[in-house]
Amino acid sequence: MWRWCSAVRRDIARIAGTAVRSTPRRIPPTPADTTELPRMPLAVRDVLGPQLLATAREALDAAGVTPEEARELGCVTASHRATDATSAYIAEVLAGPGPRWLAPECFLHYSPHSLTGRLCIELGLDGTAVTLTGPAGGVDALGYAAGMITSGRCARVLVATAHWPSPAGPGDATPTPLNTAAVVLGPDGEGGGVTDWRPGGGHPAVRAGRDTPADDGDTSAPFAVLADWYARRSPDGIELRGGGSRVALVPGGTA
Amino acid sequence: MNTARRGRDTARSVAVTGLGVLSPGGRGTDALWRVCERGGAAFRTVEHFDVSRTGARVAGFVPDTGDADTPAPGQPGRLPYLLHRATSDALADAEARTGRRRVPTALVVGTTDSGGCPSAAAWRAWRDGRAPAADAGWTPYAAPGWDGPVIRVGNASAAGATALGVGADLVRDGLAERVLVCGVDTVTETAFQGLASLRTLSPRGCRPFSARRSGIRVSECAAAVVLERTAPDAHAHLRGWGSSNEARQAARPDVEGLAKAVRRALRDARTAPDELGYVNAHAAGTRHGDVAELHALAEVLGDHLPRVPVVSSKAALGHCQGAAGTVEAIVTVLTLARGQVLPTLGLADRDPRWHHLNLGEQSPGSPPETGMTISCGLGGSNVAVVFGRAA
């Protein structure tokens, strides 16, 4: 059975700014006219990406990070199948008109790392860049980023996430909630902080009994809890859970 | 530079105690070494999806290992099977080498495969109501019976190298006593055709540093590395790593971003540039990528570069995608442990701009003590990992 090392770090990475957005959005439908295919909007490039970027900018603003200062930031993102819309698009085009009708650029939006890459390139973030995935990715991203700060490997880190459930069926035009969230972590400040990461994740044997049935792999859920807790300046610490992983939030004012 | 050599702080070094690999060369490190030395990896025309309308039709596959009920390429169990085999082999190696069994172990998986829609067939099954979702049909990445934490890293083609860095950080920060890092990927239709539409696949395969290089060939692979705090009889030591996502655009490796990752890795490893005795380059054989990488190395290593063997294993293995970083780390570790540098295969038509460099064809005067492996991923991920024979 897994047991934790005795020396769990107590260091705290402080929260400097947060942003959370949730908007019902639909996957752009595939046009009936094949010749329109290469020019159609791509879900990850044209819907998810812009909202994630806006959320990240909002968190950087809230943290008082100027565009010049952003260069020093590391970037950790979390997503659990948020970029699946791209593989579904590729498969649909292959199943229909064939490979020559794929938008050449589509593969740049296939990997979960395309989210990290887009944030780094467009916001000029130049530190360590790590992309975490899976249902535990949200909690793991906060925990790993906190470790980057407390170990001194990075001065400040933008932690961001996107979650966008796939539609129930092919051609389903019902919008599904596109959740994006971002947190800026740094070494000091009066606000609350993140500490005590306990990665668990990914395997049913680990997840069993630890998570509520409501845990549907939404990597943005722990970010939303964190942002609400931070906004309320709660005097009580809480634990964030997701996909079997855990991380603790400790109140500010004790720095 | 010399101060770094004399007074190098080894406290942040992490021991490499176990290796396990299933590559297009076969199962195990001896099979991997053999194909890197002589070629002969299992490249064949893709059969599990339609490549009749694609320029590149060949991919690298893990040869049949003789296990009963091995899922074939394209079957949902293929990725978990490769992951299970490679991690089991690496763990068995670490336990035999250290004599320490049942150590609490975290698993860090590096893969480009997030479980999304793998093929046109899977999408059709979803459309026709024969499947509940348009996905890969498997859920857990972990091996059966695994009860430790699993962290998944998805940095595109740099996923394996980034997973090594994250794994090393877990050990250094005291979060885990032992970390099993595994890069793993299979050949899926959506990724293959996506790469083809980006004009990244070459019908002639990976030809790193060649004048006629024109793109990559993808391979399936699972490559696992066990990391722990210290061990007297380690294969080698992971000294440090560095990452940067500086890029002007997502599709091309960037000289500055690459140089930054290399500098950060050397700094983290407390290693001076002129201590490097071996570089296993990303060198996928793309027109622009190989140039950017050697420019970056020239920028960091300066006059020392022509004295360092710079080798690409992709000529022998193809591009192992999310496993590239870990399988090339294993080649780096074997190079240090065996004290032998293998040349880059297929250098008969090397690009004349690199005639002054040693692409592995000249044996160094003495066995390399320190080596680095570099990985780049779409989206601008640049990662370098430094290994040493000693901590």
XYZ file of C-alpha atoms in Angstrom:
646
model
C 0.000 0.000 0.000
C 1.210 3.496 -0.764
C 2.479 5.488 2.186
C 3.843 8.985 2.243
C 7.382 9.965 3.035
C 7.602 11.306 6.556
C 9.124 14.621 5.543
C 6.209 16.375 3.836
C 7.140 19.916 2.923
C 5.366 22.618 4.873
C 6.444 25.465 2.656
C 3.680 27.555 1.194
C 3.300 29.131 -2.242
C 1.181 32.268 -1.961
C -1.790 33.045 -4.192
C -1.335 36.364 -6.008
C -4.344 36.398 -8.317
C -7.170 34.231 -9.639
C -9.696 34.173 -12.472
C -12.514 31.752 -13.268
C -14.850 31.650 -16.269
C -17.632 29.298 -17.292
C -19.540 29.800 -20.525
C -21.778 27.366 -22.427
C -20.106 26.890 -25.808
C -20.734 24.551 -28.689
C -18.226 22.666 -30.807
C -18.227 24.359 -34.257
C -20.304 22.146 -36.567
C -18.660 20.558 -39.556
C -19.938 22.245 -42.749
C -21.881 20.174 -45.243
C -19.871 21.697 -48.091
C -16.547 19.828 -48.098
C -14.685 22.747 -49.651
C -15.487 24.803 -46.551
C -13.712 22.300 -44.283
C -10.188 23.744 -44.300
C -11.532 27.179 -43.312
C -14.033 26.131 -40.646
C -13.510 27.338 -37.063
C -11.561 24.835 -34.958
C -12.881 24.216 -31.457
C -9.572 24.364 -29.601
C -8.017 27.141 -31.687
C -11.037 29.421 -32.005
C -13.253 28.738 -28.979
C -11.293 27.172 -26.122
C -7.986 28.964 -26.726
C -9.310 32.538 -26.691
C -11.281 31.972 -23.480
C -8.301 30.357 -21.765
C -6.077 33.259 -22.818
C -8.579 35.835 -21.533
C -8.819 33.990 -18.221
C -5.038 33.851 -17.886
C -4.738 37.588 -18.674
C -7.339 38.322 -16.010
C -5.400 36.325 -13.393
C -2.121 38.027 -14.342
C -3.864 41.428 -14.035
C -5.290 40.488 -10.653
C -1.807 39.486 -9.519
C -0.368 42.780 -10.773
C 1.990 41.025 -13.197
C 2.971 43.382 -16.022
C 3.609 42.020 -19.534
C 7.338 42.624 -18.996
C 7.315 40.720 -15.711
C 5.418 37.845 -17.333
C 8.645 36.712 -19.024
C 9.963 35.250 -15.806
C 6.856 33.160 -15.126
C 6.668 29.415 -15.356
C 3.488 27.864 -16.739
C 1.695 24.718 -15.620
C -1.593 23.717 -17.232
C -4.066 20.996 -16.445
C -6.670 19.475 -18.694
C -8.526 16.212 -18.915
C -9.494 15.597 -22.525
C -10.262 19.284 -23.164
C -8.496 19.067 -26.542
C -10.407 15.937 -27.610
C -12.483 18.115 -29.935
C -9.464 18.189 -32.263
C -9.062 14.408 -32.476
C -12.827 14.089 -33.026
C -12.596 16.670 -35.842
C -9.705 14.807 -37.488
C -11.528 11.470 -37.187
C -14.726 12.945 -38.619
C -12.911 14.381 -41.648
C -11.051 11.080 -42.168
C -14.329 9.138 -41.899
C -15.890 11.449 -44.481
C -14.124 13.359 -47.227
C -10.617 12.125 -46.371
C -7.216 13.330 -45.150
C -6.619 15.955 -47.843
C -9.483 18.008 -46.398
C -7.911 18.410 -42.969
C -6.961 21.944 -42.011
C -3.142 21.635 -41.951
C -2.981 23.641 -38.753
C -5.392 21.381 -36.858
C -2.674 19.185 -35.417
C -1.191 22.178 -33.596
C -4.327 22.056 -31.429
C -4.375 18.305 -30.845
C -2.092 17.917 -27.828
C -3.010 19.119 -24.321
C 0.322 20.944 -24.522
C -1.163 23.213 -27.180
C -2.874 25.006 -24.248
C 0.430 25.545 -22.428
C 2.170 26.493 -25.643
C -0.451 29.063 -26.535
C -0.275 30.724 -23.110
C 3.530 30.788 -23.154
C 3.830 32.112 -26.701
C 1.043 34.727 -26.570
C 1.726 35.957 -23.036
C 5.519 35.701 -23.348
C 5.905 33.328 -20.389
C 9.408 31.976 -20.510
C 9.933 29.778 -17.456
C 9.522 26.039 -17.039
C 6.444 24.815 -18.915
C 4.659 21.661 -17.776
C 1.401 20.173 -19.091
C -0.446 17.817 -16.763
C -3.447 15.746 -17.780
C -5.955 13.311 -16.335
C -8.734 13.794 -13.792
C -6.183 14.622 -11.077
C -4.453 17.169 -13.334
C -6.051 20.245 -11.725
C -4.944 19.437 -8.183
C -1.600 18.097 -9.417
C -0.929 21.312 -11.370
C -1.551 23.453 -8.277
C 0.597 21.152 -6.134
C 3.455 20.835 -8.604
C 3.475 24.600 -9.275
C 3.572 25.254 -5.514
C 6.650 23.015 -5.369
C 8.306 24.998 -8.173
C 7.915 28.118 -5.999
C 8.846 26.718 -2.591
C 11.911 24.894 -3.928
C 13.083 28.107 -5.562
C 13.037 26.601 -9.065
C 10.728 29.347 -10.306
C 9.890 32.827 -8.992
C 6.271 32.892 -10.080
C 4.032 30.466 -11.913
C 0.835 30.816 -13.926
C -1.303 27.723 -13.297
C -4.173 27.418 -15.753
C -6.796 24.882 -16.688
C -9.533 24.229 -19.227
C -12.354 21.728 -19.121
C -14.851 21.208 -21.894
C -16.970 18.045 -21.922
C -17.561 16.505 -25.329
C -21.113 16.690 -26.719
C -23.340 13.702 -26.015
C -23.430 12.614 -29.640
C -22.021 13.463 -33.078
C -23.586 16.590 -34.518
C -25.016 17.494 -31.108
C -25.172 21.296 -31.180
C -26.093 21.655 -27.509
C -23.566 23.938 -25.855
C -21.586 22.397 -23.001
C -19.931 24.488 -20.280
C -16.427 25.551 -21.201
C -14.702 26.081 -17.852
C -11.403 27.933 -17.714
C -9.490 29.083 -14.647
C -6.084 30.486 -13.772
C -4.102 31.170 -10.611
C -0.829 33.050 -10.191
C 1.394 31.645 -7.449
C 4.397 33.432 -5.946
C 6.780 33.188 -3.010
C 5.359 35.870 -0.752
C 2.352 37.993 0.033
C -0.368 38.263 2.625
C -2.916 36.115 0.817
C -3.633 32.464 1.329
C -1.390 29.814 -0.044
C -1.039 26.329 -1.501
C 0.902 23.578 0.238
C 1.116 19.898 1.100
C 0.535 18.324 -2.294
C -0.327 14.646 -2.152
C -0.513 13.264 -5.672
C -2.858 10.317 -5.854
C -4.249 10.022 -9.102
C -5.308 8.362 -12.250
C -5.896 4.843 -11.091
C -9.264 3.548 -9.867
C -7.575 1.680 -7.033
C -6.210 4.988 -5.768
C -9.310 7.007 -6.448
C -11.736 4.626 -4.783
C -13.136 5.990 -1.547
C -11.330 9.294 -1.758
C -13.502 11.265 -4.090
C -17.103 12.159 -4.197
C -19.177 10.611 -6.992
C -19.432 14.134 -8.413
C -15.766 13.990 -9.430
C -16.176 13.898 -13.209
C -12.620 14.809 -14.066
C -13.307 18.554 -14.281
C -9.791 19.876 -13.727
C -11.160 23.400 -13.245
C -13.263 22.427 -10.195
C -10.442 22.769 -7.627
C -9.494 26.129 -9.176
C -13.060 27.398 -8.715
C -13.054 26.306 -5.063
C -9.657 27.967 -4.582
C -10.787 31.239 -6.185
C -13.934 31.392 -4.050
C -11.996 30.588 -0.874
C -9.384 33.215 -1.742
C -12.004 35.897 -2.494
C -13.710 35.313 0.857
C -10.387 35.668 2.721
C -11.525 32.667 4.695
C -9.730 32.237 8.046
C -9.975 28.455 7.709
C -7.780 26.200 5.655
C -9.345 23.664 3.292
C -8.271 20.692 1.246
C -8.763 20.500 -2.508
C -9.371 17.070 -3.997
C -9.607 15.808 -7.524
C -8.993 12.502 -9.262
C -7.412 11.054 -6.114
C -4.910 13.874 -5.540
C -5.037 16.363 -2.684
C -3.537 19.758 -1.904
C -4.056 22.053 1.087
C -4.980 25.727 1.117
C -3.785 27.647 4.170
C -5.163 31.078 5.105
C -3.169 34.280 4.694
C -1.988 36.686 7.353
C 0.439 34.168 8.788
C 3.327 34.997 6.474
C 33.352 26.894 -15.274
C 36.092 25.176 -13.320
C 34.564 26.149 -10.018
C 31.471 24.249 -11.062
C 33.588 21.196 -11.779
C 35.595 21.309 -8.555
C 32.848 22.127 -6.144
C 29.830 20.631 -7.843
C 26.912 20.177 -5.493
C 25.662 16.626 -5.981
C 22.868 16.838 -3.404
C 20.265 17.408 -6.113
C 21.309 14.416 -8.189
C 18.900 11.493 -8.500
C 19.979 7.883 -9.075
C 18.764 5.940 -12.132
C 18.249 2.438 -10.757
C 16.008 0.722 -13.291
C 15.412 0.663 -17.046
C 12.680 -1.034 -19.058
C 11.902 -0.573 -22.722
C 9.780 -1.918 -25.568
C 10.918 -0.174 -28.727
C 10.830 -0.931 -32.460
C 14.073 -2.756 -31.654
C 12.272 -5.194 -29.362
C 12.038 -5.696 -25.640
C 14.887 -4.744 -23.337
C 17.949 -2.498 -23.335
C 20.165 -4.960 -25.269
C 17.672 -4.990 -28.154
C 17.494 -1.177 -28.020
C 21.280 -0.873 -28.117
C 21.516 -3.331 -31.007
C 19.170 -1.382 -33.319
C 20.811 1.917 -32.380
C 24.154 0.371 -33.375
C 23.174 -1.574 -36.488
C 19.669 -0.554 -37.496
C 17.034 -3.150 -38.259
C 14.131 -1.713 -36.245
C 10.639 -2.964 -37.027
C 9.397 -0.431 -39.568
C 6.501 -1.527 -41.733
C 3.503 -0.211 -43.638
C 0.655 0.728 -41.330
C -2.110 -1.876 -41.528
C -4.557 -0.887 -38.794
C -5.886 2.174 -40.635
C -6.067 3.465 -44.199
C -2.835 5.081 -45.400
C -3.580 4.687 -49.117
C -4.121 8.440 -49.520
C -1.089 9.499 -47.467
C 2.472 10.121 -48.674
C 4.088 8.475 -45.659
C 2.769 4.979 -44.994
C 5.357 3.428 -42.707
C 5.655 3.512 -38.921
C 7.760 1.779 -36.276
C 6.155 -0.972 -34.201
C 7.178 -2.947 -31.153
C 7.815 -6.482 -32.455
C 5.721 -9.279 -31.014
C 7.192 -10.125 -27.625
C 5.653 -13.587 -27.529
C 3.274 -12.736 -24.675
C -0.072 -14.442 -25.003
C -2.998 -12.100 -25.739
C -0.823 -9.150 -26.750
C -3.178 -6.465 -28.094
C -2.324 -5.688 -31.720
C -1.698 -2.113 -32.921
C -5.020 -0.272 -33.066
C -6.629 -2.316 -30.295
C -7.631 -0.349 -27.183
C -5.377 -2.359 -24.863
C -2.191 -1.668 -26.822
C -1.031 1.427 -24.892
C -1.765 0.023 -21.399
C -0.038 -3.223 -22.425
C 3.161 -1.446 -23.523
C 3.088 0.717 -20.389
C 2.604 -2.287 -18.131
C 5.447 -4.268 -19.702
C 7.992 -1.435 -19.685
C 7.213 -0.328 -16.114
C 7.283 -3.921 -14.807
C 10.678 -4.503 -16.433
C 12.097 -1.239 -15.067
C 10.815 -1.915 -11.573
C 12.210 -5.475 -11.600
C 15.575 -4.067 -12.694
C 15.535 -1.471 -9.880
C 14.577 -4.047 -7.263
C 17.308 -6.448 -8.382
C 19.893 -3.672 -8.561
C 19.136 -2.045 -5.209
C 17.806 -5.040 -3.301
C 14.980 -2.773 -2.159
C 11.519 -4.117 -2.821
C 8.091 -2.663 -2.136
C 9.404 0.894 -1.933
C 6.552 3.454 -2.117
C 6.611 4.444 -5.769
C 4.921 7.182 -7.767
C 4.330 6.726 -11.504
C 4.842 9.650 -13.871
C 3.530 8.914 -17.374
C 4.606 11.011 -20.362
C 2.402 10.596 -23.410
C 0.880 12.533 -26.282
C -2.185 10.300 -26.049
C -4.841 11.788 -23.803
C -7.390 9.113 -24.660
C -9.198 11.105 -27.343
C -10.600 9.776 -30.601
C -7.914 7.481 -32.092
C -9.387 6.712 -35.510
C -12.069 7.212 -38.130
C -13.421 3.780 -37.130
C -13.846 4.877 -33.500
C -15.635 8.021 -34.669
C -17.965 5.981 -36.929
C -18.756 3.632 -34.037
C -19.739 6.661 -31.949
C -21.809 8.144 -34.788
C -23.632 4.872 -35.333
C -24.350 4.422 -31.621
C -22.042 1.407 -31.293
C -19.748 3.161 -28.772
C -20.656 5.489 -25.888
C -17.898 7.981 -26.732
C -15.479 8.806 -29.541
C -12.452 7.891 -27.482
C -9.608 5.437 -27.226
C -11.615 2.996 -25.153
C -9.171 2.630 -22.282
C -9.155 4.506 -18.994
C -6.387 3.936 -16.502
C -2.770 4.338 -17.531
C -1.460 2.398 -14.587
C -0.372 -1.195 -14.545
C -2.813 -3.722 -13.062
C -2.329 -3.860 -9.317
C -0.668 -0.458 -9.188
C -1.685 1.367 -6.004
C 0.657 4.364 -6.013
C 0.004 7.855 -7.334
C -0.062 8.463 -11.072
C 0.852 11.832 -12.572
C 0.347 12.358 -16.291
C 2.510 14.699 -18.335
C 1.333 15.801 -21.779
C 4.070 18.050 -23.215
C 3.601 16.722 -26.778
C 6.837 15.197 -28.127
C 8.696 16.530 -25.072
C 6.308 14.654 -22.724
C 8.824 11.912 -21.918
C 11.629 14.363 -21.131
C 9.321 16.597 -19.084
C 8.076 13.520 -17.192
C 11.704 12.767 -16.260
C 12.057 16.314 -14.918
C 8.811 16.127 -12.953
C 9.856 12.710 -11.614
C 13.247 14.041 -10.513
C 11.514 16.968 -8.771
C 9.229 14.568 -6.865
C 12.280 12.709 -5.538
C 14.242 15.888 -4.766
C 11.303 17.515 -2.975
C 10.842 14.441 -0.803
C 7.408 13.633 -2.202
C 8.332 10.114 -3.234
C 11.122 7.687 -2.360
C 11.054 6.067 -5.770
C 9.569 7.361 -9.010
C 8.850 5.291 -12.087
C 8.853 7.518 -15.179
C 7.400 6.023 -18.349
C 7.047 7.596 -21.767
C 4.540 5.696 -23.876
C 2.740 6.115 -27.189
C 1.232 4.039 -29.952
C 0.563 4.821 -33.612
C -2.951 6.246 -33.857
C -4.721 7.271 -37.055
C -5.717 10.738 -35.841
C -2.175 11.651 -34.773
C -0.617 10.065 -37.883
C -2.947 11.882 -40.284
C -2.729 15.098 -38.258
C 1.063 15.019 -38.556
C 0.748 14.171 -42.259
C -1.505 17.164 -42.888
C 1.049 19.346 -41.114
C 3.575 17.951 -43.640
C 5.716 16.612 -40.820
C 5.861 12.950 -41.926
C 8.459 11.909 -44.467
C 7.972 8.943 -46.820
C 11.716 8.311 -46.440
C 11.746 8.170 -42.633
C 13.798 10.082 -40.044
C 17.152 11.135 -41.529
C 18.636 13.415 -38.893
C 21.497 15.691 -40.008
C 21.141 14.417 -43.583
C 21.200 16.800 -46.550
C 18.025 15.067 -47.731
C 16.143 15.071 -44.434
C 12.470 15.843 -44.979
C 10.556 14.978 -41.841
C 9.834 12.276 -39.329
C 8.579 8.716 -39.092
C 6.514 7.930 -36.008
C 7.025 4.851 -33.861
C 5.297 3.216 -30.942
C 7.368 2.757 -27.816
C 7.232 2.464 -24.046
C 10.393 3.405 -22.160
C 10.565 3.441 -18.363
C 13.205 4.775 -15.973
C 13.297 4.340 -12.181
C 14.584 7.297 -10.170
C 15.447 7.356 -6.471
C 17.360 9.476 -4.010
C 20.579 7.499 -3.862
C 21.790 4.050 -4.761
C 25.337 2.666 -4.719
C 24.917 0.630 -7.892
C 22.978 3.010 -10.142
C 23.064 2.832 -13.967
C 23.788 6.580 -13.912
C 22.506 9.727 -12.219
C 20.007 12.307 -13.375
C 21.780 15.523 -12.438
C 19.276 18.115 -13.546
C 16.832 19.310 -16.152
C 15.683 22.500 -17.802
C 12.638 23.622 -19.748
C 11.605 26.639 -21.786
C 8.616 27.348 -23.969
C 10.032 30.424 -25.633
C 8.957 30.236 -29.269
C 7.813 32.494 -32.055
C 5.357 29.942 -33.343
C 4.012 26.616 -32.148
C 5.228 24.456 -35.032
C 8.969 25.214 -35.037
C 11.677 24.707 -32.426
C 13.217 28.054 -31.576
C 16.977 28.620 -31.226
C 16.645 30.877 -28.188
C 14.092 28.634 -26.485
C 16.268 25.567 -27.049
C 19.415 27.331 -25.831
C 17.556 28.459 -22.732
C 16.428 24.908 -21.905
C 19.996 23.611 -22.367
C 21.471 26.365 -20.169
C 18.858 25.786 -17.474
C 19.505 22.033 -17.488
C 23.266 22.551 -17.135
C 22.731 25.067 -14.329
C 20.293 22.765 -12.535
C 22.819 19.923 -12.969
C 25.648 22.117 -11.601
C 27.501 21.098 -14.746
C 29.717 23.340 -16.892
C 29.145 23.275 -20.683
C 32.680 21.981 -21.299
C 32.031 19.002 -19.018
C 29.465 17.610 -21.467
C 30.815 14.517 -23.220
C 27.734 13.390 -25.127
C 24.523 14.886 -26.487
C 21.557 12.793 -27.584
C 19.810 15.391 -29.699
C 16.111 15.755 -30.443
C 17.182 15.833 -34.132
C 14.029 14.442 -35.690
C 15.225 15.088 -39.234
C 13.040 18.074 -40.074
C 14.515 20.788 -42.325
C 14.309 23.545 -39.755
C 14.422 21.660 -36.456
C 17.882 20.103 -36.822
C 19.346 23.495 -37.782
C 17.742 25.280 -34.824
C 18.964 22.642 -32.382
C 22.589 22.673 -33.565
C 22.547 26.491 -33.546
C 21.326 26.406 -29.965
C 24.015 23.909 -28.974
C 26.674 26.055 -30.679
C 25.395 29.050 -28.759
C 25.720 27.313 -25.385
C 28.739 25.043 -25.938
C 30.722 27.386 -28.231
C 34.159 26.030 -29.184
C 33.476 22.879 -27.186
C 30.682 21.700 -29.539
C 32.911 20.076 -32.232
C 34.503 17.954 -29.492
C 31.170 16.570 -28.231
C 29.514 13.649 -30.022
C 26.007 14.835 -30.985
C 23.907 11.787 -31.808
C 20.323 11.270 -32.948
C 18.712 7.955 -32.029
C 15.730 8.796 -34.241
C 17.596 7.565 -37.323
C 17.432 4.094 -35.759
C 14.154 4.237 -33.820
C 11.989 6.771 -35.621
C 10.218 9.408 -33.555
C 8.782 7.658 -30.499
C 6.482 10.653 -29.770
C 5.745 10.920 -26.028
C 8.246 8.127 -25.369
C 11.059 9.820 -27.336
C 12.378 11.683 -24.278
C 12.545 8.590 -22.080
C 13.870 6.148 -24.701
C 16.566 8.639 -25.694
C 17.353 9.150 -21.994
C 17.838 5.374 -21.764
C 20.232 5.496 -24.752
C 22.102 8.320 -22.959
C 22.283 6.332 -19.709
C 23.491 3.211 -21.583
C 26.111 5.319 -23.396
C 27.482 6.523 -20.042
C 27.226 3.101 -18.387
C 28.830 1.206 -21.287
C 31.376 3.921 -22.073
C 30.684 3.636 -25.788
C 29.276 6.256 -28.153
C 27.157 4.927 -31.027
C 27.131 6.985 -34.246
C 24.027 8.523 -35.775
C 22.886 6.025 -38.416
C 22.637 6.990 -42.087
C 25.272 9.726 -42.204
C 26.388 8.891 -45.764
C 24.672 12.012 -47.081
C 25.177 14.315 -44.096
C 24.424 17.972 -44.570
C 27.789 19.627 -45.414
C 27.091 22.476 -43.014
C 27.838 20.020 -40.176
C 31.051 18.474 -41.536
C 32.977 20.039 -38.665
C 30.844 18.319 -36.023
C 31.176 14.847 -34.528
C 27.783 13.247 -35.086
C 28.918 10.187 -33.203
C 31.136 8.727 -35.945
C 34.375 9.538 -34.099
C 34.930 7.746 -30.805
C 35.824 10.217 -28.091
C 39.309 9.949 -26.530
C 37.809 8.752 -23.282
C 34.363 7.417 -22.345
C 31.896 10.239 -21.697
C 31.251 11.054 -18.032
C 28.327 13.399 -18.634
C 25.567 13.343 -21.211
C 22.501 15.348 -22.124
C 19.319 14.466 -23.964
C 17.151 17.091 -25.663
C 13.469 16.941 -26.628
C 11.231 19.416 -28.433
C 7.459 19.281 -28.732
C 4.818 20.994 -30.838
C 3.590 24.051 -28.991
C 7.154 25.187 -28.317
C 8.190 22.843 -25.504
C 11.997 22.579 -25.217
C 13.480 20.292 -22.578
C 17.008 19.129 -21.734
C 17.975 16.503 -19.154
C 21.544 15.997 -17.907
C 22.914 12.620 -16.752
C 26.257 11.731 -15.215
C 28.125 8.475 -14.617
C 28.730 9.863 -11.142
C 26.259 11.834 -9.035
